[in-house]
C-alpha atoms as one frame of an Amber mdcrd trajectory, in Angstrom:
protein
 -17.951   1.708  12.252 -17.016  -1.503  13.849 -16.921  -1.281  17.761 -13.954
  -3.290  18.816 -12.924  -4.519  22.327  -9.990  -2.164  22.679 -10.542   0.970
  24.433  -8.615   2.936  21.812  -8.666   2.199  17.961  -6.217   4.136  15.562
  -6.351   3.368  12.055  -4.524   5.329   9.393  -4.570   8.444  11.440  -2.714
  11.786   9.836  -2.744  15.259  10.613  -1.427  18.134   8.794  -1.006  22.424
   9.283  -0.875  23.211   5.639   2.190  21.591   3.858   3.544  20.561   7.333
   2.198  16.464   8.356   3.093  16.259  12.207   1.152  12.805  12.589   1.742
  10.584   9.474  -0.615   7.862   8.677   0.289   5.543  12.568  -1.770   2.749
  14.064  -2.176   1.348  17.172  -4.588   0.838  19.967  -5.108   0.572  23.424
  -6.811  -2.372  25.347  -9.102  -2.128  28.983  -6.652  -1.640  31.949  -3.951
  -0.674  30.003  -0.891   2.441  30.382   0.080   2.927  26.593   3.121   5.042
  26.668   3.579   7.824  22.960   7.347   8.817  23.503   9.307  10.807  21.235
  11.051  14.409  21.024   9.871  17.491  20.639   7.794  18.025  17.607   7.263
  14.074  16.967   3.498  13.815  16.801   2.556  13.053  20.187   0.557  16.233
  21.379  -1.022  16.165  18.035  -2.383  12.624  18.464  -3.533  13.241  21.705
  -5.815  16.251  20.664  -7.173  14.036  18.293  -7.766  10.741  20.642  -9.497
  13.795  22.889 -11.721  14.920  20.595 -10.003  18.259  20.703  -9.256  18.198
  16.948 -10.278  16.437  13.975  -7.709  14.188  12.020  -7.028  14.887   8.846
  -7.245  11.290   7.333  -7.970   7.981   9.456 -10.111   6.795  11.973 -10.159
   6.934  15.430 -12.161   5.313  18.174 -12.277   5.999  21.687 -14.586   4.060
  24.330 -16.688   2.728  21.041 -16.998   6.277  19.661 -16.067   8.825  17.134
 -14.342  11.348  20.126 -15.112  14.260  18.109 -18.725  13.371  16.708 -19.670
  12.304  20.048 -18.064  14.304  22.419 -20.718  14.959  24.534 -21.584  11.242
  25.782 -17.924  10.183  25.824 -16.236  13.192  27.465 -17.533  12.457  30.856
 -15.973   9.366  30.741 -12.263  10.512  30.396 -10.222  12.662  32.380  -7.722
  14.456  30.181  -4.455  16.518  31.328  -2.948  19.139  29.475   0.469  19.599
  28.848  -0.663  23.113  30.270  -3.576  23.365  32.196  -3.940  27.022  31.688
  -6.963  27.274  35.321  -8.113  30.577  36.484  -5.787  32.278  38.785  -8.124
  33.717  40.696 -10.093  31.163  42.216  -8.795  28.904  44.771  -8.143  25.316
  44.613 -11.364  24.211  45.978 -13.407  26.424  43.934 -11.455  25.023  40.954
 -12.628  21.833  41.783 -15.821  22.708  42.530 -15.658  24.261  38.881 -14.117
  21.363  37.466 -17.177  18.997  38.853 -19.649  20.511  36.690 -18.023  18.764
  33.748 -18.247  15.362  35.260 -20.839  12.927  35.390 -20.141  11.378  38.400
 -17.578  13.724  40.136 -15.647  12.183  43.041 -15.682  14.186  46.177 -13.182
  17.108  46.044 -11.176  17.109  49.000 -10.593  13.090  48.877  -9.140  13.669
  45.512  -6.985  16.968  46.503  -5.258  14.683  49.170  -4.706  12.537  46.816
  -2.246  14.531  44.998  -1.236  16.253  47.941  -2.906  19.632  48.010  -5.603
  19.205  50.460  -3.799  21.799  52.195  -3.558  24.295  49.703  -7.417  23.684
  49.361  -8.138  27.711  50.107  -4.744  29.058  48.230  -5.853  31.148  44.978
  -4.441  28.767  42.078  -2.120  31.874  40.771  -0.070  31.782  43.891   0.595
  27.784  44.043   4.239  26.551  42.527   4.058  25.503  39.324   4.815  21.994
  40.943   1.635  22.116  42.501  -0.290  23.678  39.575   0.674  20.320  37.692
  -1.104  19.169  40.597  -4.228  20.339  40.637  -4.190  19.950  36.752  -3.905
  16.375  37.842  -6.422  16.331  40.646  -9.009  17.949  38.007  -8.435  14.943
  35.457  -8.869  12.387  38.040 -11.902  13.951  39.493 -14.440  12.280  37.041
 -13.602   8.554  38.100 -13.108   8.289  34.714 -12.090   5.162  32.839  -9.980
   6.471  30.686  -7.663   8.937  31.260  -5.065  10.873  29.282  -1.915  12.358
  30.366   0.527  15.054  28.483   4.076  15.145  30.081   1.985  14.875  33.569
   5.420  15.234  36.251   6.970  18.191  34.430   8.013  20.128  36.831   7.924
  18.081  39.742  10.187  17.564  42.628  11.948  14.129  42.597   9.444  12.928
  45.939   6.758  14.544  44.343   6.953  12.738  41.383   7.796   9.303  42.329
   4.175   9.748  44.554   2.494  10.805  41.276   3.631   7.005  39.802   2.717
   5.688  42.388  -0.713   7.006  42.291  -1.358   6.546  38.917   0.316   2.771
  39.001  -2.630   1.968  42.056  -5.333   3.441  39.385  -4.190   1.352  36.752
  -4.468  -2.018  38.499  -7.927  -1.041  39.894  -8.547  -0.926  35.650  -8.411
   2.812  34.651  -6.914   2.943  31.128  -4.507   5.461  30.175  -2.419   7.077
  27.510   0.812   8.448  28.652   3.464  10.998  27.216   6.734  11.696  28.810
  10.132  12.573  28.283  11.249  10.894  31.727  11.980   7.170  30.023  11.935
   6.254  33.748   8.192   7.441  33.776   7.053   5.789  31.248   9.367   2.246
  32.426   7.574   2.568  35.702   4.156   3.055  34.207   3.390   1.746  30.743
   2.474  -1.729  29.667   3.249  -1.050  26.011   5.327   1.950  24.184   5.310
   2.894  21.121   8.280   5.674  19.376   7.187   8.243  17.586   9.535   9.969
  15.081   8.465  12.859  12.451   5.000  11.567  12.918   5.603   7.981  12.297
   5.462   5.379  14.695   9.240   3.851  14.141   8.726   0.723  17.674   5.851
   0.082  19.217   5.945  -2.975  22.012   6.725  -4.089  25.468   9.486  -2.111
  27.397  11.247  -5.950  26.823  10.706  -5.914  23.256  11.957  -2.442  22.693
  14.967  -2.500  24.623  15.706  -6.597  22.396  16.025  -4.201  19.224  19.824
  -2.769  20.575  22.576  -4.827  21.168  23.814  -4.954  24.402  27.561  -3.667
  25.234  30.734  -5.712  26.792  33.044  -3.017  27.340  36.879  -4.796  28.158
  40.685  -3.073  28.948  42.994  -4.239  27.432  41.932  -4.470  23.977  41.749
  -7.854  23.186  38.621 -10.302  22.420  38.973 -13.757  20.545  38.286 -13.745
  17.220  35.258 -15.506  17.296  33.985 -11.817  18.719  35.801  -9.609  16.308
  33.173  -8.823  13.857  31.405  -7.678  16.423  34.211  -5.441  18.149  34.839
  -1.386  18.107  38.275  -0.280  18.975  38.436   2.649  21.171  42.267   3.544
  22.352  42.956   0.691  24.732  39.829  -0.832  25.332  37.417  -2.369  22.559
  33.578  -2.556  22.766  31.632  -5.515  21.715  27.876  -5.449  20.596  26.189
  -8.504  21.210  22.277  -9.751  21.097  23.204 -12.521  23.622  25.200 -10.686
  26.536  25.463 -13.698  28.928  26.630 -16.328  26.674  29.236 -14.135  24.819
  30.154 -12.724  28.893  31.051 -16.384  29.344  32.604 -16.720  26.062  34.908
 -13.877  26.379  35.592 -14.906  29.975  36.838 -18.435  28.874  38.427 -17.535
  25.974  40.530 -14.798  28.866  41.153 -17.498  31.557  42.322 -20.105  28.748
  45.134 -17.665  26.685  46.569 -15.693  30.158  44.433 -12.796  29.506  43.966
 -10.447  32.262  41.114  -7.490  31.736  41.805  -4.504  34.029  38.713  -3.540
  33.321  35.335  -5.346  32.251  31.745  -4.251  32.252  28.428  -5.642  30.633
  25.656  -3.536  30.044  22.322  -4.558  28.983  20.722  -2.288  26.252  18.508
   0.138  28.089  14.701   2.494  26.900  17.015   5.320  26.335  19.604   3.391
  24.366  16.598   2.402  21.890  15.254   5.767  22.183  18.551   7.620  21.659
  19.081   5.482  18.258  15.752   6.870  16.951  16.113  10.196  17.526  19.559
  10.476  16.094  18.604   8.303  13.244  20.631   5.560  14.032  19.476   1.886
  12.901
């Protein structure tokens, strides 16, 4: 195996349940520092990649390196040095938070104190509560707390603000955006596009187990054409090819919305065209993200 300088190596990597392939043959990988984002729906491969980039299950063709390792075949060594949250944590109900953590530390190498981390997350004061009787808010919590408590310099993160208040999530970002720049690496998976806007560095689409975009939240969001949405329905016909009619008011696509704005504008001003209503809207994540899933190119 050659040990790159990424982080995270995927190369060819598949896995199938019988006749059914929920990861199909994707690549990509994840440098030092970096917040790689795996969106897609339900069902789209990103659990299953995860479990594998975890060492939690073998792929069934491919290769995979994490931290300069096989993360199955050496599991031991490298799973101290990753934090890893579940889409469900799944703790014992019956001990309380603290003891959790306690628990939790004799996984780690080099566990962080406890309580530091619990305020961390904000549930240093449900340190003595028995983990059955927290919220399931704060259960996603803890199940955070006990991935960070390694120091680890990787971590991985399923769906990790499900269930969260608004507040309580927008602190979670916040956290995890200061732990990035002081150089933890992690690999994200959300269904809040505003998460994973906030967060990542790079995204990547996953679709029926195949990675359909993969780039910057810029590059993603060049792939749609922005809207120009105008009442009455008229646009010069230097635009029409370009135009949807829609009742009284058209809708142009364009992949340069300020110089056809300005074109549309002039062309307006110069034939006594008055719009009583005009909007331009930039493509957005979940305009790109909408397209895949409904299989729109």
């Amino acid at each position: 195996m050659i040990v790159s300088m990424n982080i995270i190596d995927v190369r060819g990597l598949s896995r199938t349940y019988k006749k059914f392939t929920a990861v199909d043959s994707i690549n990509f990988s994840v440098a030092p520092g970096e917040c790689y984002g795996l969106l897609g729906t339900n069902g789209a491969g990103k659990t299953s990649t995860l479990e594998v980039l975890e060492g939690l299950a073998a792929p069934s063709a491919g290769t995979v390196e994490v931290l300069g390792g096989d993360p199955r075949r050496d599991r031991v060594t490298l799973r101290p040095r990753m934090g890893i949250m579940l889409q469900r944590g799944g703790l014992p109900s019956g001990l309380t938070v603290r003891e959790t953590m306690k628990l939790w530390a004799g996984t780690c190498s080099n566990p962080q104190p406890a309580d530091a981390v619990l305020d961390q997350v904000d549930l240093l004061h449900k340190a003595d509560t028995k983990v059955g009787a927290l919220s399931g808010g704060e259960q996603r919590r803890l199940d955070l707390a006990c991935a960070l408590l390694g120091g680890s310099e990787l971590i991985f993160l399923d769906e990790p603000t499900t269930g969260l208040d608004p507040e309580s999530r927008r602190n979670v970002w916040r956290l995890l955006r200061e732990l990035k720049e002081s150089g933890v690496t992690m690999v994200l998976t959300t269904h809040y596009l505003e998460e994973a806007e906030y967060l990542c560095d790079r995204l990547c689409i996953l679709h029926r187990g195949r990675i359909e975009l993969e780039g910057t939240l810029a590059e993603l969001v060049e792939t749609r054409a922005s809207e120009i949405v105008l009442e009455p329905a008229l646009v010069p016909e230097t635009h029409a090819s370009q135009a949807i009619y829609e009742g009284d008011r058209v809708i142009v696509h364009t992949n340069n919305l300020v110089t056809d704005t300005h074109g549309i504008l002039a062309w307006a001003q110069d034939n006594g065209v008055t719009y009583t209503h005009f909007a331009a809207r930039p493509a957005t994540l979940e305009d790109v993200f909408l397209s895949i899933a409904e299989g729109v190119k």
